[in-house]
Amino acid sequence: MLRAASTVNAHVVGESFHQFAPQGVTGILSIAESHISIHTWPEHGYAAADIFTCGDHTMAERAAAVIIEALCCRDPEITQIRRGLTGAHVVELQQAHHLN
């Protein structure tokens, strides 16, 4: 995850990891741009990562590619969820505010 953050020039401001016995890890990198987290279940050949970023939309894609490569994923699934207030959402909120 640190390599993923470094690759996309994210600014790490904190980190926390926990190694489970006998296997598996959960961890989070707090980055100035938001966070990168991972939870692994090696006994099931499964890992789930969340790359939440603000700004450059390619940052998450590039960070995901680094994590996928590091975990030697054979069949990665990527779901992109657009979060935040942009475009029409901002206009709707502004209009609602003026109505009150």
Short mmCIF file of N, CA and C in Angstrom, two decimals:
data_model
loop_
_atom_site.label_atom_id
_atom_site.label_comp_id
_atom_site.label_asym_id
_atom_site.label_seq_id
_atom_site.Cartn_x
_atom_site.Cartn_y
_atom_site.Cartn_z
N MET A 1 0.82 -1.18 0.00
CA MET A 1 0.00 0.00 0.00
C MET A 1 0.87 1.25 0.00
N LEU A 2 1.98 1.19 0.73
CA LEU A 2 2.88 2.35 0.72
C LEU A 2 3.41 2.60 -0.68
N ARG A 3 3.71 1.51 -1.41
CA ARG A 3 4.20 1.68 -2.79
C ARG A 3 3.09 2.25 -3.67
N ALA A 4 1.86 1.83 -3.46
CA ALA A 4 0.74 2.37 -4.23
C ALA A 4 0.60 3.86 -3.97
N ALA A 5 0.67 4.26 -2.70
CA ALA A 5 0.57 5.67 -2.35
C ALA A 5 1.71 6.47 -2.96
N SER A 6 2.91 5.92 -2.88
CA SER A 6 4.08 6.59 -3.44
C SER A 6 3.97 6.74 -4.95
N THR A 7 3.50 5.70 -5.61
CA THR A 7 3.38 5.71 -7.08
C THR A 7 2.49 6.84 -7.57
N VAL A 8 1.44 7.15 -6.81
CA VAL A 8 0.49 8.19 -7.25
C VAL A 8 0.75 9.53 -6.56
N ASN A 9 1.90 9.62 -5.89
CA ASN A 9 2.28 10.86 -5.21
C ASN A 9 1.29 11.30 -4.14
N ALA A 10 0.67 10.31 -3.48
CA ALA A 10 -0.22 10.62 -2.36
C ALA A 10 0.63 10.94 -1.14
N HIS A 11 0.10 11.74 -0.27
CA HIS A 11 0.82 12.18 0.92
C HIS A 11 0.32 11.42 2.15
N VAL A 12 1.10 10.43 2.60
CA VAL A 12 0.71 9.61 3.74
C VAL A 12 0.82 10.44 5.02
N VAL A 13 -0.28 10.48 5.78
CA VAL A 13 -0.28 11.23 7.04
C VAL A 13 -0.45 10.32 8.25
N GLY A 14 -0.71 9.04 8.01
CA GLY A 14 -0.83 8.08 9.10
C GLY A 14 -1.05 6.68 8.56
N GLU A 15 -0.78 5.69 9.41
CA GLU A 15 -0.99 4.31 8.99
C GLU A 15 -1.26 3.44 10.20
N SER A 16 -2.03 2.37 9.99
CA SER A 16 -2.30 1.40 11.03
C SER A 16 -2.52 0.05 10.37
N PHE A 17 -1.80 -0.97 10.84
CA PHE A 17 -1.92 -2.32 10.30
C PHE A 17 -2.04 -3.32 11.43
N HIS A 18 -2.78 -4.39 11.18
CA HIS A 18 -2.88 -5.48 12.15
C HIS A 18 -2.71 -6.80 11.42
N GLN A 19 -1.76 -7.61 11.88
CA GLN A 19 -1.52 -8.95 11.34
C GLN A 19 -2.31 -9.95 12.17
N PHE A 20 -3.15 -10.75 11.53
CA PHE A 20 -3.92 -11.77 12.23
C PHE A 20 -3.14 -13.08 12.28
N ALA A 21 -3.38 -13.88 13.30
CA ALA A 21 -2.76 -15.20 13.39
C ALA A 21 -3.80 -16.23 13.00
N PRO A 22 -3.51 -17.19 12.17
CA PRO A 22 -2.20 -17.43 11.59
C PRO A 22 -1.92 -16.65 10.31
N GLN A 23 -2.93 -15.97 9.77
CA GLN A 23 -2.71 -15.26 8.51
C GLN A 23 -3.75 -14.17 8.33
N GLY A 24 -3.48 -13.28 7.40
CA GLY A 24 -4.39 -12.19 7.09
C GLY A 24 -3.91 -10.89 7.70
N VAL A 25 -4.33 -9.82 7.08
CA VAL A 25 -3.95 -8.49 7.54
C VAL A 25 -5.09 -7.52 7.25
N THR A 26 -5.20 -6.53 8.08
CA THR A 26 -6.08 -5.40 7.80
C THR A 26 -5.25 -4.15 8.01
N GLY A 27 -5.42 -3.18 7.15
CA GLY A 27 -4.62 -1.98 7.29
C GLY A 27 -5.23 -0.79 6.60
N ILE A 28 -4.81 0.37 7.05
CA ILE A 28 -5.28 1.61 6.44
C ILE A 28 -4.13 2.61 6.39
N LEU A 29 -4.04 3.28 5.27
CA LEU A 29 -3.16 4.43 5.13
C LEU A 29 -4.06 5.65 5.08
N SER A 30 -3.86 6.56 5.98
CA SER A 30 -4.54 7.85 5.87
C SER A 30 -3.65 8.69 4.97
N ILE A 31 -4.23 9.20 3.92
CA ILE A 31 -3.49 10.06 3.01
C ILE A 31 -4.18 11.42 2.96
N ALA A 32 -3.41 12.44 2.67
CA ALA A 32 -3.99 13.79 2.61
C ALA A 32 -5.16 13.83 1.64
N GLU A 33 -5.12 12.97 0.64
CA GLU A 33 -6.16 12.92 -0.38
C GLU A 33 -7.34 12.04 0.02
N SER A 34 -7.28 11.32 1.13
CA SER A 34 -8.34 10.52 1.75
C SER A 34 -7.76 9.27 2.39
N HIS A 35 -7.99 8.04 1.82
CA HIS A 35 -7.41 6.85 2.45
C HIS A 35 -7.28 5.70 1.47
N ILE A 36 -6.44 4.74 1.85
CA ILE A 36 -6.30 3.47 1.14
C ILE A 36 -6.37 2.40 2.23
N SER A 37 -7.27 1.44 2.08
CA SER A 37 -7.38 0.38 3.09
C SER A 37 -7.39 -0.99 2.42
N ILE A 38 -7.07 -2.01 3.21
CA ILE A 38 -7.08 -3.38 2.70
C ILE A 38 -7.44 -4.35 3.81
N HIS A 39 -8.11 -5.40 3.44
CA HIS A 39 -8.45 -6.51 4.34
C HIS A 39 -8.18 -7.78 3.53
N THR A 40 -7.42 -8.72 4.10
CA THR A 40 -7.08 -9.93 3.35
C THR A 40 -7.56 -11.18 4.09
N TRP A 41 -7.94 -12.17 3.30
CA TRP A 41 -8.32 -13.49 3.78
C TRP A 41 -7.55 -14.50 2.93
N PRO A 42 -6.25 -14.71 3.23
CA PRO A 42 -5.44 -15.61 2.41
C PRO A 42 -6.00 -17.03 2.33
N GLU A 43 -6.65 -17.48 3.40
CA GLU A 43 -7.20 -18.83 3.40
C GLU A 43 -8.30 -19.00 2.35
N HIS A 44 -8.85 -17.89 1.89
CA HIS A 44 -9.88 -17.91 0.84
C HIS A 44 -9.36 -17.33 -0.47
N GLY A 45 -8.09 -16.94 -0.49
CA GLY A 45 -7.53 -16.33 -1.70
C GLY A 45 -8.21 -15.02 -2.04
N TYR A 46 -8.56 -14.24 -1.02
CA TYR A 46 -9.36 -13.03 -1.24
C TYR A 46 -8.77 -11.83 -0.50
N ALA A 47 -8.83 -10.70 -1.15
CA ALA A 47 -8.46 -9.43 -0.53
C ALA A 47 -9.42 -8.36 -1.03
N ALA A 48 -9.75 -7.43 -0.16
CA ALA A 48 -10.60 -6.30 -0.54
C ALA A 48 -9.87 -5.01 -0.19
N ALA A 49 -9.78 -4.13 -1.14
CA ALA A 49 -9.10 -2.84 -0.93
C ALA A 49 -10.07 -1.71 -1.26
N ASP A 50 -9.90 -0.61 -0.57
CA ASP A 50 -10.68 0.59 -0.83
C ASP A 50 -9.69 1.72 -1.04
N ILE A 51 -9.81 2.37 -2.18
CA ILE A 51 -8.93 3.50 -2.49
C ILE A 51 -9.83 4.70 -2.68
N PHE A 52 -9.88 5.55 -1.69
CA PHE A 52 -10.77 6.70 -1.68
C PHE A 52 -9.90 7.94 -1.86
N THR A 53 -10.10 8.63 -2.97
CA THR A 53 -9.27 9.80 -3.25
C THR A 53 -10.12 11.00 -3.64
N CYS A 54 -9.57 12.15 -3.43
CA CYS A 54 -10.18 13.40 -3.85
C CYS A 54 -9.32 13.98 -4.97
N GLY A 55 -9.92 14.56 -5.93
CA GLY A 55 -9.14 15.20 -6.99
C GLY A 55 -8.95 14.29 -8.19
N ASP A 56 -7.70 14.05 -8.54
CA ASP A 56 -7.32 13.32 -9.76
C ASP A 56 -7.98 11.94 -9.79
N HIS A 57 -8.89 11.73 -10.74
CA HIS A 57 -9.62 10.47 -10.82
C HIS A 57 -8.74 9.30 -11.22
N THR A 58 -7.58 9.55 -11.84
CA THR A 58 -6.71 8.44 -12.24
C THR A 58 -5.90 7.92 -11.07
N MET A 59 -5.82 8.67 -9.97
CA MET A 59 -5.03 8.24 -8.82
C MET A 59 -5.48 6.88 -8.31
N ALA A 60 -6.77 6.68 -8.14
CA ALA A 60 -7.29 5.41 -7.62
C ALA A 60 -6.99 4.27 -8.58
N GLU A 61 -7.15 4.50 -9.86
CA GLU A 61 -6.88 3.45 -10.85
C GLU A 61 -5.43 3.03 -10.84
N ARG A 62 -4.52 3.98 -10.76
CA ARG A 62 -3.09 3.67 -10.75
C ARG A 62 -2.70 2.99 -9.45
N ALA A 63 -3.24 3.44 -8.33
CA ALA A 63 -2.96 2.80 -7.04
C ALA A 63 -3.49 1.37 -7.03
N ALA A 64 -4.67 1.15 -7.58
CA ALA A 64 -5.24 -0.20 -7.65
C ALA A 64 -4.35 -1.12 -8.46
N ALA A 65 -3.81 -0.63 -9.57
CA ALA A 65 -2.93 -1.44 -10.41
C ALA A 65 -1.71 -1.91 -9.63
N VAL A 66 -1.16 -1.04 -8.79
CA VAL A 66 0.01 -1.40 -7.98
C VAL A 66 -0.36 -2.48 -6.97
N ILE A 67 -1.50 -2.33 -6.30
CA ILE A 67 -1.94 -3.32 -5.31
C ILE A 67 -2.25 -4.65 -5.97
N ILE A 68 -2.92 -4.62 -7.11
CA ILE A 68 -3.25 -5.84 -7.85
C ILE A 68 -1.98 -6.60 -8.22
N GLU A 69 -0.99 -5.87 -8.70
CA GLU A 69 0.28 -6.51 -9.07
C GLU A 69 0.99 -7.08 -7.84
N ALA A 70 1.02 -6.33 -6.74
CA ALA A 70 1.70 -6.78 -5.53
C ALA A 70 1.07 -8.05 -4.95
N LEU A 71 -0.26 -8.18 -5.08
CA LEU A 71 -0.96 -9.35 -4.55
C LEU A 71 -1.03 -10.50 -5.55
N CYS A 72 -0.47 -10.28 -6.74
CA CYS A 72 -0.50 -11.31 -7.80
C CYS A 72 -1.93 -11.77 -8.08
N CYS A 73 -2.85 -10.82 -8.17
CA CYS A 73 -4.26 -11.14 -8.42
C CYS A 73 -4.42 -11.77 -9.79
N ARG A 74 -5.13 -12.89 -9.82
CA ARG A 74 -5.39 -13.56 -11.09
C ARG A 74 -6.69 -13.07 -11.73
N ASP A 75 -7.64 -12.69 -10.91
CA ASP A 75 -8.96 -12.30 -11.43
C ASP A 75 -9.50 -11.10 -10.64
N PRO A 76 -8.85 -9.93 -10.77
CA PRO A 76 -9.30 -8.78 -9.97
C PRO A 76 -10.65 -8.26 -10.44
N GLU A 77 -11.43 -7.80 -9.48
CA GLU A 77 -12.70 -7.12 -9.77
C GLU A 77 -12.58 -5.71 -9.21
N ILE A 78 -12.90 -4.73 -10.03
CA ILE A 78 -12.81 -3.33 -9.61
C ILE A 78 -14.19 -2.70 -9.75
N THR A 79 -14.63 -2.06 -8.69
CA THR A 79 -15.89 -1.32 -8.71
C THR A 79 -15.56 0.13 -8.38
N GLN A 80 -15.97 1.02 -9.26
CA GLN A 80 -15.73 2.44 -9.02
C GLN A 80 -17.02 3.07 -8.51
N ILE A 81 -16.90 3.75 -7.38
CA ILE A 81 -18.04 4.44 -6.79
C ILE A 81 -17.70 5.92 -6.74
N ARG A 82 -18.48 6.71 -7.43
CA ARG A 82 -18.24 8.15 -7.42
C ARG A 82 -18.89 8.73 -6.17
N ARG A 83 -18.08 9.41 -5.38
CA ARG A 83 -18.56 9.99 -4.13
C ARG A 83 -18.32 11.48 -4.15
N GLY A 84 -19.02 12.16 -3.28
CA GLY A 84 -18.77 13.59 -3.14
C GLY A 84 -19.80 14.44 -3.85
N LEU A 85 -19.61 15.71 -3.73
CA LEU A 85 -20.53 16.67 -4.31
C LEU A 85 -19.88 17.33 -5.51
N THR A 86 -20.44 17.08 -6.67
CA THR A 86 -19.93 17.69 -7.89
C THR A 86 -21.10 18.03 -8.80
N GLY A 87 -20.87 18.91 -9.69
CA GLY A 87 -21.83 19.22 -10.74
C GLY A 87 -23.24 19.43 -10.26
N ALA A 88 -24.16 18.56 -10.73
CA ALA A 88 -25.58 18.69 -10.46
C ALA A 88 -25.88 18.64 -8.96
N HIS A 89 -25.13 17.83 -8.21
CA HIS A 89 -25.38 17.75 -6.76
C HIS A 89 -25.17 19.10 -6.10
N VAL A 90 -24.14 19.80 -6.50
CA VAL A 90 -23.85 21.11 -5.92
C VAL A 90 -24.97 22.09 -6.27
N VAL A 91 -25.41 22.08 -7.51
CA VAL A 91 -26.49 22.97 -7.94
C VAL A 91 -27.77 22.65 -7.16
N GLU A 92 -28.09 21.36 -7.00
CA GLU A 92 -29.28 20.98 -6.25
C GLU A 92 -29.22 21.49 -4.82
N LEU A 93 -28.07 21.34 -4.18
CA LEU A 93 -27.93 21.81 -2.81
C LEU A 93 -28.04 23.33 -2.72
N GLN A 94 -27.46 24.01 -3.69
CA GLN A 94 -27.54 25.47 -3.69
C GLN A 94 -28.99 25.91 -3.86
N GLN A 95 -29.72 25.26 -4.76
CA GLN A 95 -31.11 25.62 -4.98
C GLN A 95 -31.95 25.32 -3.73
N ALA A 96 -31.71 24.18 -3.10
CA ALA A 96 -32.46 23.82 -1.89
C ALA A 96 -32.18 24.82 -0.78
N HIS A 97 -30.96 25.27 -0.68
CA HIS A 97 -30.59 26.24 0.35
C HIS A 97 -31.33 27.56 0.14
N HIS A 98 -31.48 27.98 -1.10
CA HIS A 98 -32.15 29.24 -1.39
C HIS A 98 -33.66 29.15 -1.13
N LEU A 99 -34.22 27.95 -1.14
CA LEU A 99 -35.65 27.79 -0.91
C LEU A 99 -36.01 27.95 0.56
N ASN A 100 -35.07 27.70 1.44
CA ASN A 100 -35.36 27.75 2.88
C ASN A 100 -35.35 29.14 3.40
#
